[in-house]
Coordinates of C-alpha atoms and ligand atoms in Angstrom, one line a residue:
M1 CA 0.1 -0.4 -0.1
K2 CA 1.4 3.8 -0.6
D3 CA 2.8 5.4 2.2
I4 CA 0.4 8.8 1.9
R5 CA 2.8 11.2 2.3
T6 CA 5.0 10.6 -0.2
L7 CA 1.4 12.9 -2.2
S8 CA 1.8 16.2 -2.4
R9 CA -0.3 19.2 -0.9
E10 CA -2.1 19.0 -4.5
D11 CA -2.1 14.7 -5.0
L12 CA -3.8 14.6 -1.8
K13 CA -6.0 17.3 -3.2
S14 CA -6.7 14.9 -6.2
Y15 CA -7.1 12.2 -4.0
F16 CA -10.0 13.9 -1.9
Q17 CA -12.1 15.4 -4.2
S18 CA -11.7 11.9 -6.6
I19 CA -13.1 10.2 -3.3
G20 CA -16.1 12.7 -3.3
E21 CA -15.0 14.8 -0.6
S22 CA -13.4 18.6 0.0
P23 CA -10.0 19.4 -1.1
F24 CA -10.2 21.3 2.1
R25 CA -9.6 18.0 3.6
A26 CA -5.8 18.0 1.9
K27 CA -5.0 21.3 3.9
Q28 CA -6.7 19.4 7.5
V29 CA -4.4 16.0 6.5
Y30 CA -1.3 17.8 5.7
E31 CA -1.5 19.8 8.3
W32 CA -1.5 15.8 11.1
L33 CA 0.6 14.6 8.2
W34 CA 3.5 17.5 8.2
N35 CA 2.9 19.9 10.8
K36 CA 2.0 17.6 13.9
N37 CA 3.7 14.1 12.9
K38 CA 0.2 11.9 13.5
H39 CA 1.5 8.3 12.9
S40 CA -2.2 6.9 12.5
F41 CA -5.5 8.2 10.9
E42 CA -7.1 7.6 14.2
E43 CA -5.9 10.8 15.2
M44 CA -7.5 13.1 12.8
T45 CA -9.7 14.3 15.1
N46 CA -11.6 17.0 13.2
L47 CA -11.8 14.1 10.5
S48 CA -15.0 11.9 10.0
K49 CA -14.8 8.6 11.4
K50 CA -16.1 7.7 8.1
L51 CA -13.0 8.9 6.3
R52 CA -10.6 8.2 8.7
A53 CA -11.3 4.4 7.7
H54 CA -11.4 5.3 4.1
L55 CA -7.8 6.9 4.5
T56 CA -6.9 3.8 6.8
K57 CA -8.2 1.2 3.4
D58 CA -6.2 3.2 1.2
F59 CA -2.7 4.5 2.3
V60 CA -0.4 3.6 5.4
I61 CA 1.8 5.4 8.0
L62 CA 5.7 4.4 7.9
P63 CA 6.6 4.0 10.9
L64 CA 9.9 5.0 12.7
A65 CA 10.5 3.9 16.0
V66 CA 13.4 4.4 18.5
D67 CA 15.5 1.2 18.7
R68 CA 17.5 2.6 21.1
L69 CA 18.0 5.5 23.4
Q70 CA 20.6 6.2 25.2
K71 CA 21.9 9.2 27.3
S72 CA 25.3 11.0 27.5
K73 CA 26.5 12.3 31.0
D74 CA 27.0 15.6 29.3
G75 CA 22.8 15.1 28.7
T76 CA 23.6 14.2 24.4
I77 CA 21.1 11.9 23.4
K78 CA 21.8 8.9 20.7
N79 CA 18.6 7.1 19.4
G80 CA 19.4 4.5 16.8
V81 CA 16.2 4.3 14.6
K82 CA 14.8 2.2 13.4
L83 CA 13.2 2.5 9.5
H84 CA 10.5 0.2 8.5
D85 CA 12.4 -1.8 6.2
G86 CA 13.8 -2.7 9.3
L87 CA 17.5 -0.4 8.4
L88 CA 18.5 2.1 11.0
V89 CA 20.2 4.9 11.3
E90 CA 21.1 8.0 14.7
S91 CA 19.7 11.0 15.8
V92 CA 21.9 12.9 18.0
L93 CA 20.3 15.3 20.6
I94 CA 22.7 18.0 21.6
P95 CA 21.9 20.1 24.7
T96 CA 23.7 23.2 25.7
K97 CA 23.0 26.1 28.0
K98 CA 20.2 27.4 25.6
R99 CA 19.6 25.9 22.6
T100 CA 18.7 22.0 21.7
T101 CA 20.5 21.1 18.2
A102 CA 19.3 18.3 16.3
C103 CA 22.1 16.8 14.5
I104 CA 20.2 14.1 11.9
S105 CA 21.2 11.4 9.2
S106 CA 20.4 11.9 5.6
Q107 CA 21.5 8.4 4.1
V108 CA 21.8 4.5 5.5
G109 CA 25.4 4.3 5.6
C110 CA 27.6 6.0 3.1
S111 CA 29.2 6.1 -0.2
L112 CA 32.4 8.3 0.2
N113 CA 35.2 7.2 2.2
C114 CA 36.5 9.5 4.8
Q115 CA 38.8 7.4 6.5
F116 CA 38.4 9.3 10.4
C117 CA 34.5 8.8 9.7
A118 CA 33.0 5.1 11.4
T119 CA 29.8 5.5 9.4
A120 CA 32.2 5.1 5.9
R121 CA 32.6 1.5 7.0
L122 CA 29.2 1.0 6.4
K123 CA 28.0 0.8 2.6
R124 CA 25.9 2.9 1.4
M125 CA 22.5 0.6 1.8
R126 CA 19.7 3.3 1.4
N127 CA 19.0 7.1 0.6
L128 CA 15.9 8.8 3.6
E129 CA 12.7 9.4 2.5
I130 CA 11.6 13.0 3.0
A131 CA 9.7 11.1 5.7
E132 CA 12.6 9.7 7.5
I133 CA 14.4 13.1 7.3
I134 CA 11.2 14.6 8.6
D135 CA 10.2 11.6 12.1
Q136 CA 14.1 12.0 12.8
V137 CA 13.2 15.9 13.9
A138 CA 10.3 15.5 15.0
L139 CA 11.2 13.0 17.4
I140 CA 14.2 14.8 18.7
D141 CA 11.3 18.3 19.2
R142 CA 9.3 15.5 21.2
Q143 CA 12.9 14.6 23.8
S144 CA 13.8 18.4 23.8
K145 CA 10.2 19.1 25.2
I146 CA 10.2 16.3 27.6
Y147 CA 14.0 16.7 29.0
F148 CA 14.3 20.4 28.0
N149 CA 10.9 21.9 28.8
R150 CA 11.9 23.7 25.1
P151 CA 11.0 23.5 21.6
L152 CA 14.3 22.3 19.3
T153 CA 16.7 25.1 18.2
N154 CA 18.9 23.6 15.6
I155 CA 19.2 21.4 12.5
V156 CA 22.6 20.3 11.9
F157 CA 22.3 17.6 8.4
M158 CA 25.8 15.4 9.9
G159 CA 24.6 12.3 11.0
M160 CA 25.2 9.1 9.0
G161 CA 25.5 10.3 4.9
E162 CA 26.1 12.8 2.4
P163 CA 22.5 15.3 2.2
L164 CA 24.6 16.2 -0.9
M165 CA 24.1 13.2 -2.0
N166 CA 20.2 12.8 -1.3
Y167 CA 19.9 15.7 -2.7
K168 CA 16.0 15.6 -3.7
N169 CA 15.2 14.7 -0.2
V170 CA 17.0 16.8 1.7
V171 CA 16.3 19.9 0.2
G172 CA 12.5 18.4 0.4
A173 CA 12.7 17.9 4.1
I174 CA 13.8 20.9 4.4
R175 CA 11.3 22.6 2.8
K176 CA 8.6 20.9 5.2
I177 CA 10.8 22.1 7.6
T178 CA 11.4 25.7 7.4
R179 CA 7.4 25.8 5.8
P180 CA 4.5 28.0 7.8
E181 CA 2.8 24.2 7.0
G182 CA 5.0 22.7 7.9
M183 CA 7.0 22.9 11.2
G184 CA 8.1 26.3 10.9
K185 CA 11.4 26.5 11.5
A186 CA 14.1 29.0 10.4
E187 CA 15.9 28.6 7.7
R188 CA 18.9 29.6 9.3
R189 CA 19.2 27.6 12.6
I190 CA 19.6 24.9 10.0
T191 CA 23.5 23.3 8.8
V192 CA 23.7 21.2 5.9
S193 CA 27.2 19.9 6.0
T194 CA 29.3 18.4 3.7
S195 CA 32.6 16.2 2.1
G196 CA 32.2 19.1 -0.8
I197 CA 31.0 17.6 -3.8
P198 CA 31.1 21.3 -6.0
K199 CA 28.2 20.6 -8.0
M200 CA 25.8 20.2 -5.6
I201 CA 26.6 22.9 -3.4
K202 CA 26.5 25.0 -6.7
M203 CA 22.2 23.6 -6.7
L204 CA 21.7 24.3 -3.2
A205 CA 22.7 27.8 -3.2
E206 CA 20.5 27.9 -6.7
E207 CA 17.5 27.2 -4.2
D208 CA 15.7 29.8 -2.4
L209 CA 17.0 28.7 1.1
K210 CA 19.1 30.9 3.5
V211 CA 20.1 27.7 5.1
K212 CA 24.2 27.3 6.7
L213 CA 26.5 25.1 4.8
A214 CA 29.5 23.4 6.5
L215 CA 32.4 21.7 4.9
S216 CA 34.8 19.0 5.8
L217 CA 37.9 20.5 5.4
H218 CA 40.4 18.3 7.5
S219 CA 43.4 19.6 4.9
A220 CA 43.4 22.5 2.8
V221 CA 46.6 20.9 1.4
E222 CA 45.4 18.1 -1.8
K223 CA 47.8 15.5 -1.1
T224 CA 47.0 15.1 2.2
R225 CA 43.0 16.2 1.5
N226 CA 43.2 12.5 -1.3
E227 CA 44.6 10.2 1.1
I228 CA 42.2 10.9 3.9
M229 CA 39.3 11.4 2.0
P230 CA 39.9 9.9 -0.7
F231 CA 36.8 10.2 -3.0
S232 CA 37.8 14.3 -3.5
V233 CA 40.4 13.0 -6.3
R234 CA 37.2 14.1 -8.4
F235 CA 36.4 17.0 -6.4
S236 CA 39.9 19.4 -6.4
L237 CA 40.2 21.9 -3.5
E238 CA 40.3 24.9 -6.5
K239 CA 36.3 23.3 -7.9
I240 CA 35.4 23.5 -4.3
M241 CA 36.0 27.0 -3.6
E242 CA 34.9 28.2 -6.6
S243 CA 31.8 26.3 -5.2
L244 CA 32.3 28.1 -2.3
Q245 CA 32.9 31.4 -3.5
Y246 CA 29.3 31.0 -5.6
W247 CA 28.2 29.8 -2.2
H248 CA 28.4 33.0 -0.9
S249 CA 28.4 35.3 -3.2
K250 CA 24.2 33.8 -3.7
V251 CA 22.5 32.9 0.1
K252 CA 25.6 35.5 1.2
S253 CA 26.4 33.8 4.6
K254 CA 30.0 32.4 5.7
I255 CA 30.4 29.4 5.1
T256 CA 32.1 27.0 8.2
F257 CA 34.6 25.3 7.5
E258 CA 35.1 22.0 10.0
Y259 CA 38.5 20.4 10.8
C260 CA 39.8 18.1 12.6
I261 CA 43.5 18.0 13.5
W262 CA 45.7 14.5 13.5
K263 CA 49.5 14.2 14.6
G264 CA 51.6 13.0 11.6
I265 CA 49.1 14.4 9.2
N266 CA 48.1 17.7 8.9
D267 CA 49.8 19.4 11.7
R268 CA 52.5 20.9 10.1
E269 CA 53.2 24.6 9.9
E270 CA 53.1 24.5 6.5
D271 CA 49.5 22.6 7.2
I272 CA 47.9 25.8 9.2
K273 CA 49.6 28.3 6.6
A274 CA 47.2 26.2 3.7
L275 CA 44.1 26.8 5.6
V276 CA 44.8 30.5 6.2
N277 CA 45.4 30.6 2.4
Y278 CA 42.3 29.1 1.5
C279 CA 39.9 30.7 4.1
K280 CA 40.6 34.1 3.2
R281 CA 39.1 33.4 -0.2
V282 CA 35.9 32.7 1.2
P283 CA 33.5 34.6 4.1
S284 CA 34.3 31.5 6.8
K285 CA 35.0 30.4 10.0
V286 CA 37.2 27.4 11.3
N287 CA 35.2 25.0 13.8
L288 CA 38.4 22.9 15.0
I289 CA 36.8 19.7 15.8
R290 CA 38.1 17.0 18.6
Y291 CA 38.7 14.0 16.4
N292 CA 36.6 11.2 18.2
S293 CA 38.2 8.1 18.1
I294 CA 37.2 5.6 15.7
G295 CA 40.0 2.7 16.7
E296 CA 41.9 3.5 13.2
G297 CA 45.3 3.6 14.5
K298 CA 47.1 6.5 12.7
F299 CA 44.4 9.0 13.5
D300 CA 44.3 8.7 17.4
H301 CA 47.0 10.6 18.1
R302 CA 47.0 14.5 19.5
N303 CA 49.0 17.3 18.7
L304 CA 47.6 19.3 21.8
Y305 CA 50.5 22.3 20.6
A306 CA 49.6 22.4 17.1
E307 CA 45.6 22.8 18.4
E308 CA 46.9 25.5 20.0
R309 CA 49.1 26.9 17.1
Y310 CA 46.4 26.6 14.3
A311 CA 43.8 28.6 17.0
E312 CA 46.4 30.9 16.8
V313 CA 47.1 31.4 13.5
L314 CA 43.7 31.5 12.2
E315 CA 42.8 34.4 14.7
K316 CA 45.9 36.4 13.8
N317 CA 45.0 36.9 10.6
N318 CA 41.4 37.7 11.3
I319 CA 39.4 34.3 10.5
T320 CA 37.3 33.6 13.2
V321 CA 37.7 29.9 14.6
M322 CA 35.7 28.1 17.6
V323 CA 37.0 24.6 19.2
R324 CA 34.6 22.6 19.8
K325 CA 34.0 20.6 22.3
S326 CA 33.2 17.0 21.7
R327 CA 29.7 16.3 22.7
G328 CA 28.1 12.9 23.7
N329 CA 31.1 10.5 23.0
D330 CA 30.4 7.8 26.0
I331 CA 28.1 6.9 24.4
D332 CA 30.1 6.7 20.3
A333 CA 27.3 9.7 19.7
A334 CA 30.5 12.1 18.5
C335 CA 30.6 13.4 15.1
G336 CA 31.9 10.3 13.2
Q337 CA 30.9 7.4 15.3
L338 CA 27.6 7.0 14.2
A339 CA 26.9 3.7 12.7
N340 CA 28.8 1.5 14.9
R341 CA 26.7 -0.5 16.3
S342 CA 24.1 -0.9 12.9
A343 CA 28.0 -1.7 11.9
E344 CA 27.1 -4.4 14.2
S345 CA 23.5 -5.5 13.9
L346 CA 24.4 -5.5 9.5
N347 CA 27.0 -7.5 10.0
Ligands
SAH401 N1 28.7 14.0 5.3 C1 28.8 15.0 5.7 C2 28.2 15.1 7.2 C3 28.7 13.8 8.2 S1 30.2 14.0 9.2 C4 30.3 15.7 6.0 O1 31.3 15.1 5.5 O2 30.4 16.9 6.2 C5 29.8 15.1 9.7 C6 31.2 15.8 10.6 O3 31.8 15.0 11.4 C7 31.7 16.2 9.6 O4 32.7 17.4 9.8 C8 32.8 15.1 9.6 O5 34.1 14.9 9.1 C9 33.0 14.9 10.8 N2 34.0 13.9 11.5 C10 33.4 12.4 10.8 N3 34.8 11.6 11.5 C11 34.6 12.0 12.6 C12 35.3 11.8 13.9 N4 36.0 10.5 13.8 N5 35.6 12.8 14.7 C13 35.3 14.6 14.0 N6 35.1 14.4 13.3 C14 34.8 13.1 12.8

């Protein structure tokens, strides 16, 4: 049977007309599905019993269930979420004093091969549907209200998968999250994080969306980046820069570069210099992310001196730099640690 959430608002209107109902029903049902995130026709109390029965006969609403919930000492909550076909993804709630951020997955597994990322060890199984992305957001929103007494404030596409490789559904979901008749959240509080696919960055810039863009850079030295993110041999740093400049010309917001520092990989003065030069070419800031171990030996060494040096040199060059604390790593919920458990259950 067809999932009703694959129907657009126009499709819904035609459906109601075809069964002799007022097209106004489409508005009501749309609201139950996309604003209130209801998963059963029975809960749609402004529809007649007869109509609810009709809908139940014609459609399903595919479920998404929390398979495992883990809470970190720091308040971070990681949800292992089971999709209707039994596959698992992870969605993380990250609280700070004033904010609740939802870290959302866009694919089951990932087709890219970043050497330092746990999700890369999974094959890409499939893209998530719009409804599956929305359900994760709605889930974290509910949890934020329950545990922190406030709705979620920010959304980052930094969970499993490469959002720009599931472009259509990610953009479709963002529209549903931001439209007033959907969830009504602010566009500027949504960040799409990408490992850098120039064509798709340009395409996203063309949408009328004011979302933020983050780029997982990790090295501004071509050879090094190609070693630690081997897929990137297809996308030169020059092409990526061109797409970022295009992004900025359209969307006008600063780009965030995500960056981990590893001893013996990107801790030399010339690595810092390359980053500074790269940053200077487009309005940007740098998030220094603490690496979360996934048990890959060569990434396991820190260089405290280099971390300080990076911050110092960036600041000296008037580039905003933030040192991100790692959140939720006691429950494997931190950046790059997602999917350890789903990996086990797939094997
Ligand atoms: N595919 C997207 C989004 C998912 S990864 C992207 O690459 O941006 C989210 C962020 O976590 C990225 O910046 C990624 O580089 C970073 N990351 C991956 N593995 C990590 C690890 N083990 N420790 C810290 N950050 C990691």
